[in-house]
Amino acid sequence: MKVGILGGTGPQGRGLGRRFAMAGHEVLLGSRDASRAEETAAALAEAGNVAGVANADATDADLVVVAVPYQGHADLLTSLADRLAGKVVVDCVNPLGFDKQGPFPIEVADGSAAQEAQRILERSTVVAAFHHVSAVLLDDPSVTHIPGDVLVLGEDREVVGQVIELAAAIPGARGVYAGRLRLARTVESFTANLIAVNRRYKTHAGIAVTGLDEGDA
Amino acid sequence: MKVGILGGTGPQGRGLGRRFAMAGHEVLLGSRDASRAEETAAALAEAGNVAGVANADATDADLVVVAVPYQGHADLLTSLADRLAGKVVVDCVNPLGFDKQGPFPIEVADGSAAQEAQRILERSTVVAAFHHVSAVLLDDPSVTHIPGDVLVLGEDREVVGQVIELAAAIPGARGVYAGRLRLARTVESFTANLIAVNRRYKTHAGIAVTGLDEGDA
C-alpha cells in the first residue's frame, strides 16, 4: 500500500514511516518543509521505500496518516481537504497541554482531534489510531517486538479493518477496534496517562487490551 | 485490612468484595438497603469475611471503595463526608451515558467522578482505581486469573502505593500508577471504549500497560 504521512518528520510520523516501510509499504513522508522531509526520508532509506515530500504531495497515497502537532491540525487539514477527498485519513494526533504537573488533555470543540478531522474532511473517511505506540521504540530498528495494541476507532467497519491490518506493520502490535469516533477523545487523552506512567516507571509504556485471545497478559 | 464498599450490591462492588474477601481482607459490603447488603454478603460467605451493612456503616473501615452509580455519587458522598474524614477513599465510578450507539462519557463539572469526590471529601484522600476490571470475571470464583492492570490515580504517593497493593487481591491483576487525579476522567471514560471492545469481540476486555517488565503482552 502507498501510505502518506502528514507531519512525517516529527517523532511519531517518522517512527510510523520507518515501520510502514519495513513492512513493505511505499511511504510518502510529508512535511511543511519538503527539504526536511527529504533529509528524514534519506535517514530512513535503510528501512525501505521512503520519499520525502511536501505535506500536500504526501496526500497522493491510498491512506494518509495525520501526525502533526494539534496546534497546526485544523489549518493543515482545511488546506488539504480537496486532495484528501475520497481517501482514508488516519488521525493519531493527541491534543495535550503541558504545565509543571505534566501533560493534560485540552478541550477540543469537536470532541476530539479525530472528530475535528472528520468535520473538516467531510468527503474523507477518518479513523483514529496509532496514538500510543512509543515513537522511541518505533524509530529504533533494533527493536523487533513492540508490545501493545493499536486502538482503532471509526464508523466504517471495512475501513477500520484496513487500519487494523496496517497496524500489523508494527511487530508485536495488534490492531483492536475500540469504538466509534465519538470515543476518540478518551484514546487521544490517554497519551497523557502513558506519559505519567513513563515518568514514574522510567519506561516507554504502551497499552494492551486483555481478554481478546490466549495471547494477552 | 478492613475494606468498606459503598454500593456493594452492584456488579462492580460485589465482584470487588468477593475478591477482597478471597484475599483475606475483612469486607463491609454497604448498600442503601442494609437487608439487600446482608443477602449479598450471605451469597459471598464462601469467599471469606463479608458483612452486609448500610452504606453509612461501611465507612467503618481503613479504606472505602465507592462503587455506586454516578447518578447517586455526589449526594451519597456529601452525606458521608464526616464519616469518611481522614480515610482513604477509592473511587471506581464511571460517569457514562447510554444511547442507541452505546455508552459515552458524560460531562462532569469537576472533571471526573474522582475529582468530584475529592472536592466533596476535602478531609479524605481520594484515589481513582478499579474502573476496568470486568465485574463478571471478578464475581466468578472459578476464574483464577483476571488479566489486565488496575490503573491507580492520585496525588499522594504513599496512598497510591496502598491501593496498588490492594489491587494484588485480584489474581492476575497488577496495580499501575497512571497519573494524578486530574487525569482520572480519561480512565473513567475508557470504560466506554472497553464496552465497545466487548460488543465487537464478544469478550470481557480489560486493559494492560505494556513496557513495565518482562511479563507484558
XYZ file of C-alpha atoms in Angstrom:
434
model
C 0.000 0.000 0.000
C 1.040 3.603 -0.565
C 0.904 5.445 2.763
C 1.260 9.198 3.124
C 2.235 10.781 6.425
C 1.452 14.415 7.189
C 3.980 15.607 9.738
C 6.333 12.796 8.839
C 9.408 14.466 10.281
C 8.009 14.556 13.837
C 8.819 11.654 16.176
C 5.527 9.748 15.699
C 5.368 10.327 11.950
C 8.977 9.334 11.450
C 8.624 6.224 13.619
C 5.472 5.085 11.842
C 7.071 5.825 8.463
C 10.007 3.613 9.352
C 7.776 0.705 10.362
C 5.448 1.015 7.379
C 8.482 0.994 5.082
C 9.990 -2.004 6.887
C 6.685 -3.818 6.301
C 6.978 -3.215 2.549
C 4.652 -0.251 2.156
C 5.591 2.685 -0.064
C 5.843 5.698 2.229
C 5.436 9.367 1.306
C 6.848 11.264 4.247
C 5.356 14.757 4.237
C 6.481 17.922 5.972
C 5.799 21.641 5.810
C 9.378 21.823 4.626
C 9.994 19.409 1.738
C 13.763 19.587 2.121
C 13.498 18.498 5.776
C 11.246 15.653 4.636
C 13.889 14.611 2.113
C 16.542 14.538 4.842
C 14.373 12.388 7.091
C 13.498 10.099 4.190
C 17.201 9.679 3.436
C 17.799 8.707 7.074
C 15.082 6.046 6.718
C 16.326 4.715 3.374
C 17.626 1.524 5.026
C 14.052 0.752 6.122
C 12.586 0.561 2.626
C 10.807 2.739 0.106
C 10.510 6.208 1.677
C 10.288 9.503 -0.190
C 10.319 12.930 1.459
C 7.846 15.431 0.036
C 5.750 18.476 0.940
C 2.669 17.640 3.017
C 0.409 18.386 0.047
C 2.211 15.783 -2.057
C 2.022 13.195 0.732
C -1.729 13.053 0.085
C -1.022 11.183 -3.187
C -1.471 7.871 -1.357
C -4.113 5.226 -0.656
C -4.170 6.094 3.011
C -2.909 9.224 4.740
C -1.782 9.387 8.366
C -2.043 12.718 10.190
C 0.802 13.056 12.695
C 1.139 16.814 13.082
C 1.063 18.719 16.381
C -2.515 19.551 17.333
C -1.784 23.264 17.023
C -1.484 23.035 13.234
C -4.066 20.271 12.763
C -7.218 22.128 11.659
C -5.427 24.563 9.353
C -3.459 21.865 7.578
C -6.490 19.634 7.041
C -8.580 22.559 5.806
C -5.907 23.364 3.226
C -5.741 19.725 2.059
C -9.460 18.855 2.176
C -9.841 18.664 -1.617
C -6.785 16.465 -2.040
C -7.924 14.132 0.733
C -11.454 13.721 -0.646
C -12.368 10.045 -1.085
C -9.365 8.834 0.900
C -8.879 7.107 4.226
C -7.363 9.504 6.748
C -5.868 8.081 9.934
C -5.577 10.652 12.692
C -3.087 9.950 15.502
C -2.994 13.447 16.958
C -3.114 13.879 20.752
C -4.436 17.294 21.846
C -2.419 17.792 25.030
C -1.255 20.777 27.029
C 1.710 20.795 29.404
C 2.239 22.581 32.688
C 4.514 21.986 35.664
C 2.468 18.920 36.678
C 2.963 17.389 33.248
C 0.640 16.774 30.318
C -3.132 17.068 30.366
C -5.879 16.793 27.718
C -7.000 20.104 26.269
C -10.558 20.889 25.222
C -11.410 20.299 21.572
C -14.618 21.922 20.358
C -15.455 18.929 18.146
C -14.813 16.471 20.991
C -11.541 15.072 19.681
C -8.904 15.723 17.044
C -10.353 12.830 15.030
C -13.857 14.301 15.076
C -12.413 17.675 14.129
C -10.689 15.992 11.193
C -13.925 14.290 10.117
C -15.825 17.602 10.283
C -13.204 19.337 8.139
C -12.730 16.379 5.777
C -16.372 15.652 5.071
C -15.522 13.766 1.869
C -12.876 11.557 3.538
C -13.262 8.607 5.902
C -11.470 9.415 9.136
C -10.219 6.746 11.523
C -8.355 7.365 14.787
C -5.358 5.102 15.502
C -1.643 4.864 16.409
C -1.814 7.251 19.391
C 0.013 5.162 21.962
C 2.812 3.324 20.256
C 6.083 4.738 21.559
C 7.835 6.860 18.933
C 11.169 5.954 20.513
C 10.564 2.239 20.008
C 9.104 2.724 16.513
C 12.156 4.602 15.332
C 14.664 2.115 16.740
C 15.249 -0.559 14.093
C 16.897 -2.814 16.686
C 13.525 -3.153 18.466
C 11.897 -6.188 16.879
C 8.922 -6.512 19.214
C 6.825 -3.518 20.248
C 4.364 -4.683 22.858
C 0.944 -3.124 22.970
C -2.117 -2.738 20.838
C -3.101 -0.094 18.334
C -6.581 1.101 19.286
C -8.579 1.845 16.131
C -11.753 3.939 16.225
C -14.114 4.703 13.374
C -17.557 4.462 11.869
C -16.848 2.396 8.754
C -16.219 -1.213 9.635
C -14.376 -2.020 6.402
C -12.047 0.949 6.702
C -11.430 0.170 10.374
C -10.443 -3.321 9.201
C -7.941 -1.832 6.733
C -6.288 0.158 9.510
C -6.251 -2.874 11.803
C -4.360 -4.648 9.014
C -1.974 -1.727 8.641
C -1.198 -1.930 12.375
C 0.339 -5.336 11.741
C 3.254 -3.443 10.204
C 4.367 -2.798 13.766
C 5.991 -6.003 15.001
C 4.349 -7.264 18.180
C 1.441 -4.859 17.913
C -2.133 -5.749 17.146
C -4.915 -3.523 15.858
C -8.020 -3.587 18.037
C -11.346 -1.886 17.359
C -12.063 0.420 20.299
C -15.281 2.198 19.414
C -16.837 4.865 17.267
C -15.175 8.173 16.558
C -17.089 9.850 19.379
C -14.992 7.810 21.812
C -11.703 9.016 20.280
C -11.133 11.770 22.825
C -10.512 9.214 25.553
C -7.920 7.431 23.443
C -6.201 10.677 22.480
C -6.208 11.829 26.114
C -4.840 8.538 27.390
C -1.476 9.546 25.993
C -1.194 11.903 28.993
C -1.650 8.936 31.349
C 1.003 6.982 29.468
C 3.423 9.889 29.862
C 2.696 9.777 33.621
C 3.458 6.040 33.561
C 6.684 6.665 31.652
C 7.825 9.254 34.191
C 7.038 7.130 37.228
C 8.409 3.844 35.909
C 11.122 5.179 33.568
C 9.878 3.246 30.567
C 8.201 3.570 27.162
C 4.757 2.334 28.088
C 2.042 1.196 25.733
C -1.435 -0.175 26.177
C -2.863 -3.624 25.528
C -6.418 -4.906 25.562
C -6.789 -8.112 27.543
C -9.443 -10.762 27.052
C -9.207 -10.993 23.260
C -7.324 -14.251 22.984
C -4.867 -16.526 24.704
C -2.016 -14.196 23.816
C -2.731 -11.454 26.340
C -1.057 -10.533 29.565
C -7.187 -4.735 56.026
C -10.792 -3.723 56.651
C -12.317 -2.565 53.364
C -15.702 -0.884 53.069
C -17.594 -0.812 49.784
C -20.272 1.782 49.098
C -22.649 0.308 46.547
C -21.501 -3.195 47.371
C -24.558 -4.905 45.922
C -23.938 -3.590 42.395
C -21.921 -5.758 39.972
C -18.560 -3.985 40.451
C -18.922 -3.606 44.228
C -19.973 -7.198 44.650
C -17.186 -8.510 42.432
C -14.528 -6.460 44.225
C -15.959 -7.502 47.595
C -15.634 -11.131 46.639
C -12.005 -10.751 45.585
C -11.002 -8.664 48.604
C -12.563 -11.303 50.881
C -10.826 -14.126 48.980
C -7.543 -12.295 49.572
C -8.159 -12.301 53.327
C -9.449 -8.762 53.805
C -12.403 -8.050 56.082
C -15.141 -6.630 53.843
C -18.025 -4.376 54.852
C -20.405 -4.525 51.925
C -22.582 -1.415 52.021
C -25.893 -0.663 50.348
C -28.697 1.876 50.612
C -30.725 -1.110 51.755
C -28.961 -2.959 54.572
C -31.103 -6.066 54.163
C -30.075 -6.332 50.494
C -26.463 -5.946 51.590
C -26.942 -8.791 54.071
C -28.315 -11.025 51.320
C -25.376 -10.273 49.039
C -22.924 -10.795 51.906
C -24.520 -14.175 52.625
C -24.063 -15.125 48.958
C -20.370 -14.224 49.268
C -19.833 -16.042 52.576
C -17.838 -18.782 50.852
C -15.310 -16.130 49.757
C -14.321 -15.042 53.261
C -15.201 -12.458 55.859
C -18.008 -10.341 54.362
C -20.688 -8.466 56.289
C -23.625 -6.644 54.713
C -24.418 -3.236 56.214
C -25.925 0.151 55.397
C -23.609 2.371 53.338
C -23.026 4.630 56.348
C -21.735 1.677 58.372
C -19.465 0.539 55.529
C -17.369 3.633 56.226
C -16.111 1.989 59.444
C -13.081 0.651 57.548
C -9.445 1.511 56.828
C -10.188 2.102 53.185
C -13.538 2.711 51.498
C -14.303 1.903 47.867
C -17.017 3.919 46.102
C -18.834 1.725 43.571
C -22.215 3.419 43.255
C -23.829 4.551 40.000
C -22.672 8.048 39.104
C -26.204 9.387 39.483
C -26.126 8.954 43.273
C -22.396 9.670 43.703
C -22.320 13.303 44.875
C -25.310 13.020 47.211
C -24.033 9.889 48.918
C -20.524 11.277 49.432
C -21.893 14.566 50.741
C -23.962 12.676 53.324
C -20.933 10.602 54.416
C -18.245 13.299 54.325
C -17.835 13.453 58.116
C -17.577 9.680 58.464
C -15.032 9.487 55.647
C -12.797 12.238 57.063
C -9.204 11.056 57.442
C -9.755 7.907 55.397
C -8.582 6.655 52.031
C -11.459 6.685 49.540
C -11.064 4.722 46.303
C -13.426 5.877 43.596
C -14.179 3.453 40.751
C -17.225 5.240 39.350
C -17.566 5.647 35.570
C -19.770 8.580 34.559
C -21.301 7.198 31.362
C -24.462 7.816 29.417
C -26.057 5.345 27.007
C -27.919 5.888 23.746
C -28.627 3.717 20.732
C -24.954 3.852 19.695
C -23.876 2.567 23.093
C -22.100 4.169 26.024
C -20.363 7.535 26.025
C -18.646 9.661 28.693
C -20.868 12.337 30.219
C -19.657 15.741 31.324
C -18.654 16.083 34.962
C -18.329 19.656 36.242
C -15.321 18.747 38.408
C -13.592 16.960 35.511
C -14.134 13.417 36.751
C -16.048 11.477 39.385
C -12.808 11.138 41.354
C -12.198 14.890 41.381
C -15.821 15.423 42.374
C -15.260 13.018 45.262
C -12.099 14.849 46.332
C -13.903 18.201 46.259
C -16.746 16.849 48.411
C -14.453 14.850 50.705
C -11.913 17.537 51.437
C -10.721 15.753 54.598
C -10.254 12.380 52.848
C -7.572 11.197 50.435
C -9.241 10.179 47.183
C -7.663 7.762 44.735
C -9.206 6.545 41.463
C -8.862 2.827 40.671
C -10.629 -0.426 39.719
C -12.608 1.019 36.796
C -11.822 -1.576 34.161
C -11.712 -4.963 35.795
C -14.660 -6.977 34.485
C -17.367 -7.386 37.149
C -18.364 -10.668 35.512
C -14.888 -12.122 35.952
C -14.487 -10.696 39.465
C -17.684 -12.325 40.660
C -16.916 -15.743 39.164
C -14.926 -17.707 41.761
C -13.912 -20.245 39.095
C -11.868 -17.515 37.359
C -8.414 -17.756 38.901
C -6.593 -15.355 36.592
C -8.043 -11.973 35.645
C -5.779 -10.442 33.031
C -5.296 -6.725 32.999
C -3.973 -3.951 35.158
C -5.677 -1.770 37.714
C -4.860 1.827 36.826
C -4.409 3.875 40.015
C -4.502 7.679 40.006
C -3.899 10.018 42.894
C -1.857 12.790 44.433
C -0.438 11.041 47.497
C 2.285 8.617 46.542
C 2.040 6.556 49.731
C -1.721 6.152 49.461
C -1.417 5.286 45.765
C 1.034 2.594 46.862
C -1.515 1.198 49.329
C -4.115 0.906 46.574
C -1.578 -0.679 44.230
C -1.033 -3.286 46.951
C -4.780 -3.782 47.358
C -5.052 -4.472 43.617
C -2.957 -7.585 44.159
C -6.100 -9.082 45.719
C -7.263 -9.622 42.158
C -5.418 -12.667 40.834
C -3.532 -11.892 37.644
C -4.024 -8.148 38.001
C -1.372 -5.598 38.792
C -1.779 -2.081 40.152
C -0.109 0.565 37.989
C 0.202 4.279 38.744
C -1.413 6.154 35.858
C -1.217 9.811 36.812
C -2.625 12.498 39.035
C -6.313 12.808 39.794
C -6.762 15.374 37.034
C -6.154 12.562 34.527
C -8.901 10.378 36.046
C -11.563 11.390 33.548
C -9.758 9.568 30.760
C -9.580 6.382 32.800
C -13.235 6.609 33.818
C -14.260 7.295 30.211
C -12.179 4.428 28.856
C -14.800 2.067 30.235
C -16.984 3.122 27.271
C -14.244 2.001 24.875
C -13.957 -1.322 26.667
C -17.717 -1.841 26.314
C -17.276 -1.218 22.571
C -14.495 -3.825 22.533
C -16.708 -6.277 24.417
C -19.543 -5.835 21.932
C -17.345 -6.224 18.861
C -15.269 -9.152 20.091
C -17.822 -10.807 22.438
C -15.476 -10.812 25.417
C -14.845 -9.274 28.837
C -11.972 -6.987 27.919
C -9.554 -5.316 30.293
C -6.566 -3.081 29.849
C -2.878 -3.694 30.461
C 0.078 -1.349 30.427
C 2.989 -2.672 28.394
C 6.631 -1.818 28.868
C 6.741 -2.219 32.659
C 8.509 -5.557 32.835
C 9.090 -8.821 31.052
C 5.599 -10.001 31.951
C 3.642 -7.896 29.489
C 1.914 -8.815 26.282
